[in-house]
Short mmCIF file of C-alpha atoms and ligand atoms in Angstrom, two decimals:
data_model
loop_
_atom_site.label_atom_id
_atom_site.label_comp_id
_atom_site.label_asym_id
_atom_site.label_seq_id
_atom_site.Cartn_x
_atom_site.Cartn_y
_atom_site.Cartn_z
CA UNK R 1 29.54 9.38 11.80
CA UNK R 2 27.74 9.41 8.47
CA UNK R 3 24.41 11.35 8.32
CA UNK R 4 21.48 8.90 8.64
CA UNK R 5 19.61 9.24 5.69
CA UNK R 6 17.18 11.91 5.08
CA UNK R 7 13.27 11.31 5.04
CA UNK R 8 11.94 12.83 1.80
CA UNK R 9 9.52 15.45 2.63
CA UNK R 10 5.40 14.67 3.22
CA UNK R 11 3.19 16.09 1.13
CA UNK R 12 -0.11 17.44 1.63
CA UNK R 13 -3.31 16.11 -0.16
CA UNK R 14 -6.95 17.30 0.20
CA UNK R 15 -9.46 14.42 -0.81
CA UNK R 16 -11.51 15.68 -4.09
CA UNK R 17 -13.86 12.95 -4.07
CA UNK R 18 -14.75 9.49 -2.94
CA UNK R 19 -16.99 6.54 -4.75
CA UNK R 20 -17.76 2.98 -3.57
CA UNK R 21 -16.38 0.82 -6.46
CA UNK R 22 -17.62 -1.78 -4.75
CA UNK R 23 -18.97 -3.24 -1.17
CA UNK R 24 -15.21 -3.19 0.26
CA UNK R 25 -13.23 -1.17 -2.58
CA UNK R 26 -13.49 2.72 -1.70
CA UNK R 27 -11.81 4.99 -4.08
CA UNK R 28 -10.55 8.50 -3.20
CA UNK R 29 -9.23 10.89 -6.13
CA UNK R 30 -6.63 13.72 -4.13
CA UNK R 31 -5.15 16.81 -5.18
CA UNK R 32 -2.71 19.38 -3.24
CA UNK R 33 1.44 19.11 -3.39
CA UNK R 34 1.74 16.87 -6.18
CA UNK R 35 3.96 18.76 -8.40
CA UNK R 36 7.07 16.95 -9.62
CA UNK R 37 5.87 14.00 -8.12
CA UNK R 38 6.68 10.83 -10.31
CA UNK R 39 4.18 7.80 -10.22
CA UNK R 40 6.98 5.98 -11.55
CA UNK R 41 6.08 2.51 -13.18
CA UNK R 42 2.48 0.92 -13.22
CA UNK R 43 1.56 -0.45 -9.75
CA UNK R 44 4.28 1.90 -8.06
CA UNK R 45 3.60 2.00 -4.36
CA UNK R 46 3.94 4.66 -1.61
CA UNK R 47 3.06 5.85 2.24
CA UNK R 48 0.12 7.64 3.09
CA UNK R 49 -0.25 9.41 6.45
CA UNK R 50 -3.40 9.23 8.00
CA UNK R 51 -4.65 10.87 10.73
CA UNK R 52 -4.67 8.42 13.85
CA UNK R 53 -7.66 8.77 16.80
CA UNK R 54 -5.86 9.09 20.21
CA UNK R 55 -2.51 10.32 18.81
CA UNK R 56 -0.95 13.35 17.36
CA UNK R 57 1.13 11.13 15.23
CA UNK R 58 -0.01 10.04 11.86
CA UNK R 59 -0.48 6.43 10.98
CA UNK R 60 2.29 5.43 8.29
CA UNK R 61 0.80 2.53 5.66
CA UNK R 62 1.48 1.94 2.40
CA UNK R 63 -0.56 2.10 -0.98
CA UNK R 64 -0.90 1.93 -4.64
CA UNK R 65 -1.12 4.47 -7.36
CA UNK R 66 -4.21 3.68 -8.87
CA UNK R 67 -3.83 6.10 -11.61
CA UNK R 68 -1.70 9.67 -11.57
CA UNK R 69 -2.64 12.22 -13.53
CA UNK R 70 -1.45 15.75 -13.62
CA UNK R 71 -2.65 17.07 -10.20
CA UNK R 72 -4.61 13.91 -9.38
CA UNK R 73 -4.10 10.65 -7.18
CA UNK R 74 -6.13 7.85 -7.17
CA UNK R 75 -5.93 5.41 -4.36
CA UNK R 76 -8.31 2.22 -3.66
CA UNK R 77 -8.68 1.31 -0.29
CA UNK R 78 -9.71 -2.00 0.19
CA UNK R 79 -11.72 -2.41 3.60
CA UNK R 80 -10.06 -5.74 4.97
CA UNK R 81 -8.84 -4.87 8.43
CA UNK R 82 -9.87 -2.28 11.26
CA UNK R 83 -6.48 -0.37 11.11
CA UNK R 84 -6.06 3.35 11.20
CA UNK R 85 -5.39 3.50 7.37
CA UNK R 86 -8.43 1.12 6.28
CA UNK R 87 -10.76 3.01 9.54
CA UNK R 88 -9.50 6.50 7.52
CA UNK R 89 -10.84 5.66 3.92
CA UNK R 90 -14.03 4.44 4.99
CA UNK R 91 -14.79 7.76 6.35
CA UNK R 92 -12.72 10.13 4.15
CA UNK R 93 -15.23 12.46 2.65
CA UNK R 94 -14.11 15.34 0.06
CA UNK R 95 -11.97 17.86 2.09
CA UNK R 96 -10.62 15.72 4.21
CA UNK R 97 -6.57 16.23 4.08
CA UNK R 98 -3.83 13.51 4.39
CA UNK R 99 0.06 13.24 3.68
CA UNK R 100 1.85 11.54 1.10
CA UNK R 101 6.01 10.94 1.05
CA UNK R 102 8.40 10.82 -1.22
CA UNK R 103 8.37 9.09 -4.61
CA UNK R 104 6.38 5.91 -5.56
CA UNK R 105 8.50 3.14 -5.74
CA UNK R 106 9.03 -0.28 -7.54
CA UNK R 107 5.67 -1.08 -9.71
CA UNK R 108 5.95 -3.31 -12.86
CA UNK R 109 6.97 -3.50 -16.83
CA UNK R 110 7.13 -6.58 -18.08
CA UNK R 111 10.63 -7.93 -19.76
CA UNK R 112 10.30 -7.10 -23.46
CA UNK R 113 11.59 -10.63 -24.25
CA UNK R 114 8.18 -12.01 -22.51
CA UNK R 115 5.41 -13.43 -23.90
CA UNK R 116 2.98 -14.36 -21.15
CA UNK R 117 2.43 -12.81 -17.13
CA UNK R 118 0.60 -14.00 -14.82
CA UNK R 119 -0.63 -12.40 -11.92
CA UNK R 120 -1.61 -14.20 -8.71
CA UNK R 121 -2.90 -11.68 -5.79
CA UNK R 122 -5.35 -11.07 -3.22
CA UNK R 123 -7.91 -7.94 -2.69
CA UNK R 124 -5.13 -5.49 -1.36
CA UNK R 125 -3.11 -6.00 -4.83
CA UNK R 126 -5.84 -5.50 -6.94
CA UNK R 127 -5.58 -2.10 -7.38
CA UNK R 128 -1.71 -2.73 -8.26
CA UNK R 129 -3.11 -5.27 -10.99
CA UNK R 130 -5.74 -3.15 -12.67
CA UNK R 131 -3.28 -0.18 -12.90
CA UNK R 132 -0.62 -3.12 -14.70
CA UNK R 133 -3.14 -5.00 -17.00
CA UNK R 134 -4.53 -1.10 -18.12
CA UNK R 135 -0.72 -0.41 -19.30
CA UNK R 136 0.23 -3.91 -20.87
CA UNK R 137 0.75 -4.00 -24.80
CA UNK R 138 -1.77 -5.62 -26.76
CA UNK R 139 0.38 -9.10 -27.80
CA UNK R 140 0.90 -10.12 -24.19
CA UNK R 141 -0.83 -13.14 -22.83
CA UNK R 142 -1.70 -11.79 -19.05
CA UNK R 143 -3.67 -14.28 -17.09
CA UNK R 144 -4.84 -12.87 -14.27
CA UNK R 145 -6.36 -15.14 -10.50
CA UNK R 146 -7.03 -13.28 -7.88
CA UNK R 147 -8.87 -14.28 -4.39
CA UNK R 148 -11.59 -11.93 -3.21
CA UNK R 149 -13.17 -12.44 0.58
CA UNK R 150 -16.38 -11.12 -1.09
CA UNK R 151 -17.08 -12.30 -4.77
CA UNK R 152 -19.86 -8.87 -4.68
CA UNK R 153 -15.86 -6.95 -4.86
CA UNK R 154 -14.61 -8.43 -8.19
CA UNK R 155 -13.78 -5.33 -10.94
CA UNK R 156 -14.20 -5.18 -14.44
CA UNK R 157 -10.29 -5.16 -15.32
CA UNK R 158 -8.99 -3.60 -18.80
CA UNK R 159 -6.05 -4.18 -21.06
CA UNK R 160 -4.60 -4.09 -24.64
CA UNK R 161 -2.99 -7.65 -23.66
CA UNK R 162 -5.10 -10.70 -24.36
CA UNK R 163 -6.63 -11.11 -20.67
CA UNK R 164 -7.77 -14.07 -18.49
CA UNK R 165 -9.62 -13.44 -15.22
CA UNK R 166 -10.69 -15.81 -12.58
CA UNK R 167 -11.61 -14.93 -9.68
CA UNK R 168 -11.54 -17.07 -6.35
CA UNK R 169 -13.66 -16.91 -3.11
CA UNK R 170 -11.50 -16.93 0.28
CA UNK R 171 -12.08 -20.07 2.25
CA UNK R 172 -10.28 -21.60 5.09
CA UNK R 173 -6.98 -19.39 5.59
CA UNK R 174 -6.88 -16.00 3.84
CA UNK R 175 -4.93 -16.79 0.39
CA UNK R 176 -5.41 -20.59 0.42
CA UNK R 177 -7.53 -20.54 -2.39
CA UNK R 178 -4.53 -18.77 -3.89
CA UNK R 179 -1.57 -20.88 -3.06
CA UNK R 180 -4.24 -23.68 -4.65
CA UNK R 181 -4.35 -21.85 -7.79
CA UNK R 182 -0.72 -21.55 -8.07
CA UNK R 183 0.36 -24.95 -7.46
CA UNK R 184 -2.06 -25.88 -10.33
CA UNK R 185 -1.29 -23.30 -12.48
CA UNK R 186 -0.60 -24.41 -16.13
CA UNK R 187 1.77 -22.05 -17.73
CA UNK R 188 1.67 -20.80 -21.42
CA UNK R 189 4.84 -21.68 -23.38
CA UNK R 190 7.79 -19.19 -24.22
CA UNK R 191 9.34 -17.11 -21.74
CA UNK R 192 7.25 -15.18 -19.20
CA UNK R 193 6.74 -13.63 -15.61
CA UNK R 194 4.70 -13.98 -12.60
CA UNK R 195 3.55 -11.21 -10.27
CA UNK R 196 2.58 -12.15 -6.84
CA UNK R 197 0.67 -9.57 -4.35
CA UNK R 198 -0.73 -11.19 -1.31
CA UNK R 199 -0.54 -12.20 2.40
CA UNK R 200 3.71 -12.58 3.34
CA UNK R 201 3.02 -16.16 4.32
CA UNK R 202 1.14 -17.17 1.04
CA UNK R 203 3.55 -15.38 -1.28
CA UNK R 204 6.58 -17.57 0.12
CA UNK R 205 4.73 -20.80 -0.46
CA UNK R 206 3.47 -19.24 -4.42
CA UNK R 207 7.42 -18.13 -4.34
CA UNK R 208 8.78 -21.65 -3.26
CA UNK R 209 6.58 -23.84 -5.85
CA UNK R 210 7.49 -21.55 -8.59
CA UNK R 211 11.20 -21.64 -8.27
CA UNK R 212 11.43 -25.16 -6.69
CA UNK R 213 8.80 -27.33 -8.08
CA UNK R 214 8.36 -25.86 -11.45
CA UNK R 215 12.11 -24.32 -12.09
CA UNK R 216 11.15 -21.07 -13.05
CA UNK R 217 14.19 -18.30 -12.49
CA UNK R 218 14.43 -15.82 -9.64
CA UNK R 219 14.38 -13.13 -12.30
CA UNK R 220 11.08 -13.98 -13.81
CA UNK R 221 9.19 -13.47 -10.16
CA UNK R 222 8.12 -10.42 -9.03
CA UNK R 223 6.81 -11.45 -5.43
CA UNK R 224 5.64 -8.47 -2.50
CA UNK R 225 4.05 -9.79 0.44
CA UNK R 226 1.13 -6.96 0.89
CA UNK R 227 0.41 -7.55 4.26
CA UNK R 228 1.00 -10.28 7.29
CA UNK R 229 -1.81 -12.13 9.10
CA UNK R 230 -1.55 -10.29 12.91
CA UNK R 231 1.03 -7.84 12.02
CA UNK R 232 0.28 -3.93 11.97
CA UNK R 233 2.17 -2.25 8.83
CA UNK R 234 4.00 -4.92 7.70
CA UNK R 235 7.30 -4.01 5.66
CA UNK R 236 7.19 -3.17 1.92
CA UNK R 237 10.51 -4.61 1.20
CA UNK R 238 9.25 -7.90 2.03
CA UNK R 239 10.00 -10.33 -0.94
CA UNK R 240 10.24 -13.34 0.29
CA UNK R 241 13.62 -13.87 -1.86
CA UNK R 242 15.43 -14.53 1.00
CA UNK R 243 14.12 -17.53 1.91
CA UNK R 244 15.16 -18.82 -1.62
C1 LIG U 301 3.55 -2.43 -1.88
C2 LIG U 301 2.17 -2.40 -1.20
C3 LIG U 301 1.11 -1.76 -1.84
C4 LIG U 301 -0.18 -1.77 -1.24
N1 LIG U 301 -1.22 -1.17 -1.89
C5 LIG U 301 -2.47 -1.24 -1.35
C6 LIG U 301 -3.58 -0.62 -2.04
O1 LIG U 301 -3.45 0.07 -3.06
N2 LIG U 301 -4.82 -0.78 -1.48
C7 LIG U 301 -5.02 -1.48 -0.31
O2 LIG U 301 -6.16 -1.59 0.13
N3 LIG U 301 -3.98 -2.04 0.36
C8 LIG U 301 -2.72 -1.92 -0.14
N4 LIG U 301 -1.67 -2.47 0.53
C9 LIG U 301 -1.95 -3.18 1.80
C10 LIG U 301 -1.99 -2.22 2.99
O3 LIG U 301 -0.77 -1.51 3.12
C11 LIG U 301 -2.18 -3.08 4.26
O4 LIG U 301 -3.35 -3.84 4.19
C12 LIG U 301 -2.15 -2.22 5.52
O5 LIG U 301 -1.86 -3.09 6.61
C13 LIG U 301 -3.47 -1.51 5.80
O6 LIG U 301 -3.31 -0.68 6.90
P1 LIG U 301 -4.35 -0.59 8.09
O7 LIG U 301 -3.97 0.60 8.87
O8 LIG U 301 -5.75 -0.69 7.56
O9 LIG U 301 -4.11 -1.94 8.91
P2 LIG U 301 -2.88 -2.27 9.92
O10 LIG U 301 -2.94 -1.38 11.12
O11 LIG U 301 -1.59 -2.29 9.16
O12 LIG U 301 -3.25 -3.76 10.36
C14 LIG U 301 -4.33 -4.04 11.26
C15 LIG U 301 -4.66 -5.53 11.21
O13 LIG U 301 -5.27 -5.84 9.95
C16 LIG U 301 -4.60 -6.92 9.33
N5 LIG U 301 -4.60 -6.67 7.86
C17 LIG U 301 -3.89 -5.72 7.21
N6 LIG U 301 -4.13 -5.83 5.88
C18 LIG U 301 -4.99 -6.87 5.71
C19 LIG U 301 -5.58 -7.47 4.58
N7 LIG U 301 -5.32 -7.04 3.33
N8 LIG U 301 -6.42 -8.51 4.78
C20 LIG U 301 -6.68 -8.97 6.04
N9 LIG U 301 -6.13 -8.44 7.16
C21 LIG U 301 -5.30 -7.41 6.99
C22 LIG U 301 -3.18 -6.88 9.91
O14 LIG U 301 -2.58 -8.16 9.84
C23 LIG U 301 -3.42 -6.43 11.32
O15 LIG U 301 -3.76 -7.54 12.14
C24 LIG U 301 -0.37 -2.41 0.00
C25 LIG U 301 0.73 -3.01 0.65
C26 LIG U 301 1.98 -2.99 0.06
C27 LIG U 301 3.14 -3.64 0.77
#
Protein backbone atom coordinates (compact mmCIF):
# COMPACT_ATOMS: atom_id res chain seq x y z
CA UNK A 1 0.00 0.00 0.00
CA UNK A 2 1.58 3.35 -0.84
CA UNK A 3 1.96 5.85 2.07
CA UNK A 4 -0.89 8.40 1.95
CA UNK A 5 0.63 11.54 1.57
CA UNK A 6 2.11 13.47 4.30
CA UNK A 7 0.46 16.75 5.78
CA UNK A 8 3.17 19.44 5.81
CA UNK A 9 3.69 20.56 9.25
CA UNK A 10 1.45 23.68 11.03
CA UNK A 11 3.08 26.45 12.01
CA UNK A 12 2.64 28.65 14.83
CA UNK A 13 1.83 32.46 14.53
CA UNK A 14 1.27 35.03 17.34
CA UNK A 15 -0.91 38.06 16.02
CA UNK A 16 1.41 41.39 16.19
CA UNK A 17 -1.27 43.69 15.44
CA UNK A 18 -4.69 44.27 14.05
CA UNK A 19 -6.31 47.54 12.13
CA UNK A 20 -9.80 48.01 10.64
CA UNK A 21 -9.03 48.84 6.94
CA UNK A 22 -12.34 49.26 6.62
CA UNK A 23 -16.07 48.54 8.13
CA UNK A 24 -15.75 44.67 7.07
CA UNK A 25 -11.89 44.39 6.03
CA UNK A 26 -9.82 43.53 9.34
CA UNK A 27 -6.17 43.19 8.87
CA UNK A 28 -3.87 41.15 11.16
CA UNK A 29 0.09 41.39 10.67
CA UNK A 30 1.63 37.74 12.42
CA UNK A 31 4.94 36.68 13.31
CA UNK A 32 6.27 33.23 14.92
CA UNK A 33 7.51 29.99 12.63
CA UNK A 34 7.82 31.65 9.45
CA UNK A 35 11.28 30.83 8.54
CA UNK A 36 11.78 29.26 5.12
CA UNK A 37 8.38 29.81 4.42
CA UNK A 38 7.81 30.86 0.67
CA UNK A 39 4.84 33.27 -0.18
CA UNK A 40 5.31 32.02 -3.52
CA UNK A 41 3.64 34.18 -6.36
CA UNK A 42 1.40 37.35 -5.73
CA UNK A 43 -2.07 36.34 -4.43
CA UNK A 44 -0.64 32.83 -3.23
CA UNK A 45 -3.15 31.27 -0.91
CA UNK A 46 -2.93 29.05 2.23
CA UNK A 47 -4.84 27.42 5.49
CA UNK A 48 -5.08 29.06 8.62
CA UNK A 49 -6.10 27.20 11.80
CA UNK A 50 -8.22 28.90 14.02
CA UNK A 51 -9.22 28.14 17.19
CA UNK A 52 -12.94 26.74 17.12
CA UNK A 53 -15.53 27.44 20.36
CA UNK A 54 -16.91 24.01 21.49
CA UNK A 55 -14.08 21.91 19.98
CA UNK A 56 -10.54 21.02 20.58
CA UNK A 57 -10.06 20.86 16.90
CA UNK A 58 -9.04 23.85 14.94
CA UNK A 59 -11.15 25.26 12.18
CA UNK A 60 -9.24 24.67 8.73
CA UNK A 61 -10.08 27.79 6.06
CA UNK A 62 -8.19 29.17 3.61
CA UNK A 63 -6.57 32.72 2.96
CA UNK A 64 -4.46 35.09 1.10
CA UNK A 65 -1.01 36.44 1.57
CA UNK A 66 -1.59 39.92 1.74
CA UNK A 67 1.98 40.81 1.82
CA UNK A 68 5.12 38.54 3.30
CA UNK A 69 7.86 40.03 4.52
CA UNK A 70 10.77 38.61 6.36
CA UNK A 71 9.12 37.46 9.65
CA UNK A 72 5.76 39.05 8.83
CA UNK A 73 2.25 37.86 7.44
CA UNK A 74 -0.38 39.90 6.48
CA UNK A 75 -3.82 38.51 6.14
CA UNK A 76 -7.25 40.51 5.44
CA UNK A 77 -10.16 39.04 6.74
CA UNK A 78 -13.11 40.08 5.17
CA UNK A 79 -16.22 39.84 7.65
CA UNK A 80 -18.90 38.20 5.22
CA UNK A 81 -20.10 35.12 7.04
CA UNK A 82 -20.44 33.98 10.83
CA UNK A 83 -17.91 31.04 10.43
CA UNK A 84 -15.23 30.11 12.87
CA UNK A 85 -12.47 31.71 10.65
CA UNK A 86 -14.41 35.13 9.91
CA UNK A 87 -15.91 34.91 14.06
CA UNK A 88 -11.78 34.52 14.84
CA UNK A 89 -10.50 37.77 13.03
CA UNK A 90 -13.06 39.93 14.29
CA UNK A 91 -11.85 39.29 17.70
CA UNK A 92 -8.12 38.51 17.20
CA UNK A 93 -6.34 41.06 19.27
CA UNK A 94 -2.31 41.20 19.39
CA UNK A 95 -1.16 37.95 21.16
CA UNK A 96 -3.58 35.97 20.12
CA UNK A 97 -1.84 32.67 18.42
CA UNK A 98 -3.07 30.67 15.34
CA UNK A 99 -1.55 27.96 12.88
CA UNK A 100 -0.52 28.22 9.47
CA UNK A 101 0.43 24.96 6.99
CA UNK A 102 2.55 24.32 4.56
CA UNK A 103 3.51 26.51 1.60
CA UNK A 104 1.25 29.13 -0.16
CA UNK A 105 0.10 27.92 -3.22
CA UNK A 106 -0.97 29.00 -6.82
CA UNK A 107 -1.22 33.07 -6.86
CA UNK A 108 -0.68 34.95 -10.20
CA UNK A 109 2.05 36.40 -12.89
CA UNK A 110 0.74 37.42 -15.79
CA UNK A 111 2.00 35.73 -19.31
CA UNK A 112 4.84 37.97 -20.50
CA UNK A 113 3.28 37.88 -24.01
CA UNK A 114 0.11 39.87 -22.40
CA UNK A 115 -0.88 43.10 -22.77
CA UNK A 116 -4.06 43.65 -20.80
CA UNK A 117 -5.72 41.60 -17.35
CA UNK A 118 -8.62 41.95 -16.08
CA UNK A 119 -9.74 41.07 -12.85
CA UNK A 120 -13.37 40.32 -11.96
CA UNK A 121 -13.88 39.34 -8.04
CA UNK A 122 -15.88 39.78 -5.08
CA UNK A 123 -14.85 41.11 -1.36
CA UNK A 124 -13.10 37.75 -0.31
CA UNK A 125 -10.59 38.15 -3.47
CA UNK A 126 -9.77 41.49 -2.88
CA UNK A 127 -7.03 41.03 -0.86
CA UNK A 128 -5.67 38.48 -3.65
CA UNK A 129 -6.15 41.52 -6.17
CA UNK A 130 -4.43 44.30 -4.28
CA UNK A 131 -1.42 42.01 -3.52
CA UNK A 132 -1.47 41.29 -7.81
CA UNK A 133 -2.13 44.92 -9.09
CA UNK A 134 0.87 46.11 -6.27
CA UNK A 135 3.33 43.59 -8.27
CA UNK A 136 2.19 44.21 -12.00
CA UNK A 137 4.80 46.03 -14.36
CA UNK A 138 4.11 49.42 -15.29
CA UNK A 139 3.03 48.77 -19.31
CA UNK A 140 0.18 46.46 -18.40
CA UNK A 141 -3.36 47.52 -18.96
CA UNK A 142 -5.11 45.90 -15.62
CA UNK A 143 -8.73 46.74 -15.38
CA UNK A 144 -9.92 45.89 -12.35
CA UNK A 145 -14.41 45.32 -11.22
CA UNK A 146 -14.99 44.11 -8.24
CA UNK A 147 -18.51 43.77 -6.21
CA UNK A 148 -18.49 44.97 -2.62
CA UNK A 149 -21.77 44.18 -0.23
CA UNK A 150 -20.81 47.53 1.39
CA UNK A 151 -19.51 50.36 -1.01
CA UNK A 152 -18.06 52.07 2.79
CA UNK A 153 -15.32 48.65 2.08
CA UNK A 154 -13.83 49.73 -1.29
CA UNK A 155 -9.63 50.16 -0.96
CA UNK A 156 -7.43 52.46 -2.48
CA UNK A 157 -5.60 49.79 -4.84
CA UNK A 158 -1.87 50.48 -6.19
CA UNK A 159 0.10 49.45 -9.21
CA UNK A 160 2.92 50.29 -11.72
CA UNK A 161 0.32 48.95 -14.49
CA UNK A 162 -2.04 51.50 -15.96
CA UNK A 163 -5.18 50.71 -13.57
CA UNK A 164 -9.01 50.83 -13.95
CA UNK A 165 -11.24 50.39 -10.91
CA UNK A 166 -14.93 50.11 -10.66
CA UNK A 167 -16.47 49.09 -8.09
CA UNK A 168 -20.07 47.45 -7.88
CA UNK A 169 -22.70 47.32 -5.04
CA UNK A 170 -24.20 43.65 -4.35
CA UNK A 171 -27.83 43.46 -5.23
CA UNK A 172 -30.14 40.61 -5.70
CA UNK A 173 -27.85 37.33 -5.51
CA UNK A 174 -24.33 37.75 -4.11
CA UNK A 175 -22.06 38.24 -7.40
CA UNK A 176 -24.89 39.16 -9.81
CA UNK A 177 -23.74 42.46 -10.21
CA UNK A 178 -20.58 40.62 -11.22
CA UNK A 179 -21.64 38.06 -13.71
CA UNK A 180 -23.44 41.53 -15.18
CA UNK A 181 -20.19 43.13 -15.49
CA UNK A 182 -18.64 40.30 -17.20
CA UNK A 183 -21.05 39.57 -19.79
CA UNK A 184 -20.65 43.30 -20.76
CA UNK A 185 -17.23 43.51 -20.45
CA UNK A 186 -15.45 45.18 -23.46
CA UNK A 187 -12.02 43.82 -23.80
CA UNK A 188 -8.82 45.81 -24.80
CA UNK A 189 -7.16 44.48 -27.99
CA UNK A 190 -3.94 42.20 -28.13
CA UNK A 191 -3.58 39.23 -26.14
CA UNK A 192 -4.52 39.21 -22.44
CA UNK A 193 -5.89 37.36 -19.23
CA UNK A 194 -8.71 37.37 -16.92
CA UNK A 195 -8.63 36.57 -13.20
CA UNK A 196 -11.79 35.56 -11.60
CA UNK A 197 -12.18 35.32 -7.56
CA UNK A 198 -15.71 34.98 -6.42
CA UNK A 199 -18.72 32.87 -5.29
CA UNK A 200 -18.23 28.94 -7.15
CA UNK A 201 -21.58 29.46 -8.80
CA UNK A 202 -20.80 33.00 -10.30
CA UNK A 203 -17.29 32.10 -11.43
CA UNK A 204 -18.74 29.16 -13.72
CA UNK A 205 -21.22 31.46 -15.38
CA UNK A 206 -18.01 34.50 -15.73
CA UNK A 207 -16.02 31.09 -16.84
CA UNK A 208 -18.74 29.88 -19.41
CA UNK A 209 -19.31 33.46 -21.21
CA UNK A 210 -15.67 33.94 -21.49
CA UNK A 211 -14.75 30.76 -23.20
CA UNK A 212 -18.15 30.19 -24.95
CA UNK A 213 -19.62 33.42 -25.90
CA UNK A 214 -16.58 35.48 -26.42
CA UNK A 215 -13.90 32.57 -27.50
CA UNK A 216 -11.31 33.42 -25.26
CA UNK A 217 -8.76 30.23 -24.52
CA UNK A 218 -8.77 28.06 -21.42
CA UNK A 219 -5.21 29.22 -20.90
CA UNK A 220 -5.89 32.87 -20.67
CA UNK A 221 -8.47 32.27 -17.48
CA UNK A 222 -7.40 32.05 -14.23
CA UNK A 223 -10.85 31.23 -12.44
CA UNK A 224 -11.01 30.09 -8.26
CA UNK A 225 -14.32 29.90 -6.87
CA UNK A 226 -13.56 31.61 -3.23
CA UNK A 227 -16.35 30.37 -1.54
CA UNK A 228 -20.01 28.57 -2.15
CA UNK A 229 -23.36 30.09 -1.13
CA UNK A 230 -24.42 27.46 2.01
CA UNK A 231 -21.32 25.52 2.00
CA UNK A 232 -18.79 25.58 5.08
CA UNK A 233 -15.00 25.59 3.70
CA UNK A 234 -15.56 25.13 0.34
CA UNK A 235 -12.56 23.47 -1.69
CA UNK A 236 -9.62 25.56 -3.00
CA UNK A 237 -9.11 23.48 -6.01
CA UNK A 238 -12.35 24.50 -7.26
CA UNK A 239 -11.91 25.94 -10.88
CA UNK A 240 -14.72 25.48 -12.46
CA UNK A 241 -12.64 24.03 -15.60
CA UNK A 242 -14.34 21.04 -15.46
CA UNK A 243 -17.44 22.03 -16.44
CA UNK A 244 -15.76 23.37 -19.69
C1 LIG B 1 -7.85 30.55 -2.69
C2 LIG B 1 -8.70 31.29 -1.64
C3 LIG B 1 -8.19 32.41 -1.00
C4 LIG B 1 -8.99 33.12 -0.07
N1 LIG B 1 -8.49 34.25 0.52
C5 LIG B 1 -9.27 34.97 1.36
C6 LIG B 1 -8.76 36.17 1.98
O1 LIG B 1 -7.58 36.53 1.86
N2 LIG B 1 -9.63 36.88 2.77
C7 LIG B 1 -10.93 36.48 2.98
O2 LIG B 1 -11.65 37.17 3.69
N3 LIG B 1 -11.41 35.34 2.44
C8 LIG B 1 -10.61 34.58 1.64
N4 LIG B 1 -11.08 33.43 1.09
C9 LIG B 1 -12.48 33.04 1.40
C10 LIG B 1 -12.58 32.26 2.71
O3 LIG B 1 -11.77 31.09 2.67
C11 LIG B 1 -14.06 31.82 2.86
O4 LIG B 1 -14.92 32.92 2.86
C12 LIG B 1 -14.25 30.95 4.10
O5 LIG B 1 -15.46 30.23 3.92
C13 LIG B 1 -14.36 31.77 5.39
O6 LIG B 1 -14.42 30.89 6.47
P1 LIG B 1 -15.46 31.06 7.65
O7 LIG B 1 -15.00 30.13 8.71
O8 LIG B 1 -15.64 32.50 8.00
O9 LIG B 1 -16.85 30.59 7.03
P2 LIG B 1 -17.33 29.07 6.72
O10 LIG B 1 -17.49 28.31 8.00
O11 LIG B 1 -16.44 28.46 5.68
O12 LIG B 1 -18.78 29.33 6.09
C14 LIG B 1 -19.89 29.74 6.89
C15 LIG B 1 -21.01 30.26 5.98
O13 LIG B 1 -20.61 31.51 5.41
C16 LIG B 1 -20.75 31.47 4.00
N5 LIG B 1 -19.64 32.26 3.41
C17 LIG B 1 -18.33 31.93 3.38
N6 LIG B 1 -17.65 32.89 2.73
C18 LIG B 1 -18.54 33.83 2.34
C19 LIG B 1 -18.42 35.04 1.61
N7 LIG B 1 -17.24 35.47 1.14
N8 LIG B 1 -19.55 35.75 1.41
C20 LIG B 1 -20.76 35.32 1.86
N9 LIG B 1 -20.93 34.17 2.55
C21 LIG B 1 -19.82 33.44 2.78
C22 LIG B 1 -20.65 29.98 3.63
O14 LIG B 1 -21.31 29.72 2.41
C23 LIG B 1 -21.31 29.32 4.80
O15 LIG B 1 -22.72 29.29 4.62
C24 LIG B 1 -10.29 32.67 0.22
C25 LIG B 1 -10.77 31.49 -0.39
C26 LIG B 1 -9.98 30.81 -1.30
C27 LIG B 1 -10.52 29.56 -1.95
Amino acid sequence: MPEPPKRPPRRHLTVQSVSQLTPRLRRVVATGELDGWDPARPGAHFKVFVPQPGSDEPAMRTYTVRRFEPGALTIDFADHSDGPATTWAKGAQPGAGFQISGMAKSGFVPDPGSAWCVFLADHAALPAVAAILESLPAGLHALATLELQDPRDALQLESAAALEVRWLTERGEACEQLVAAAQELSLPDGDGEVWVGCEASAMRRIRAHLLHERGLRPGALHTRAYWRQGTVNHSDHDTGEEDD
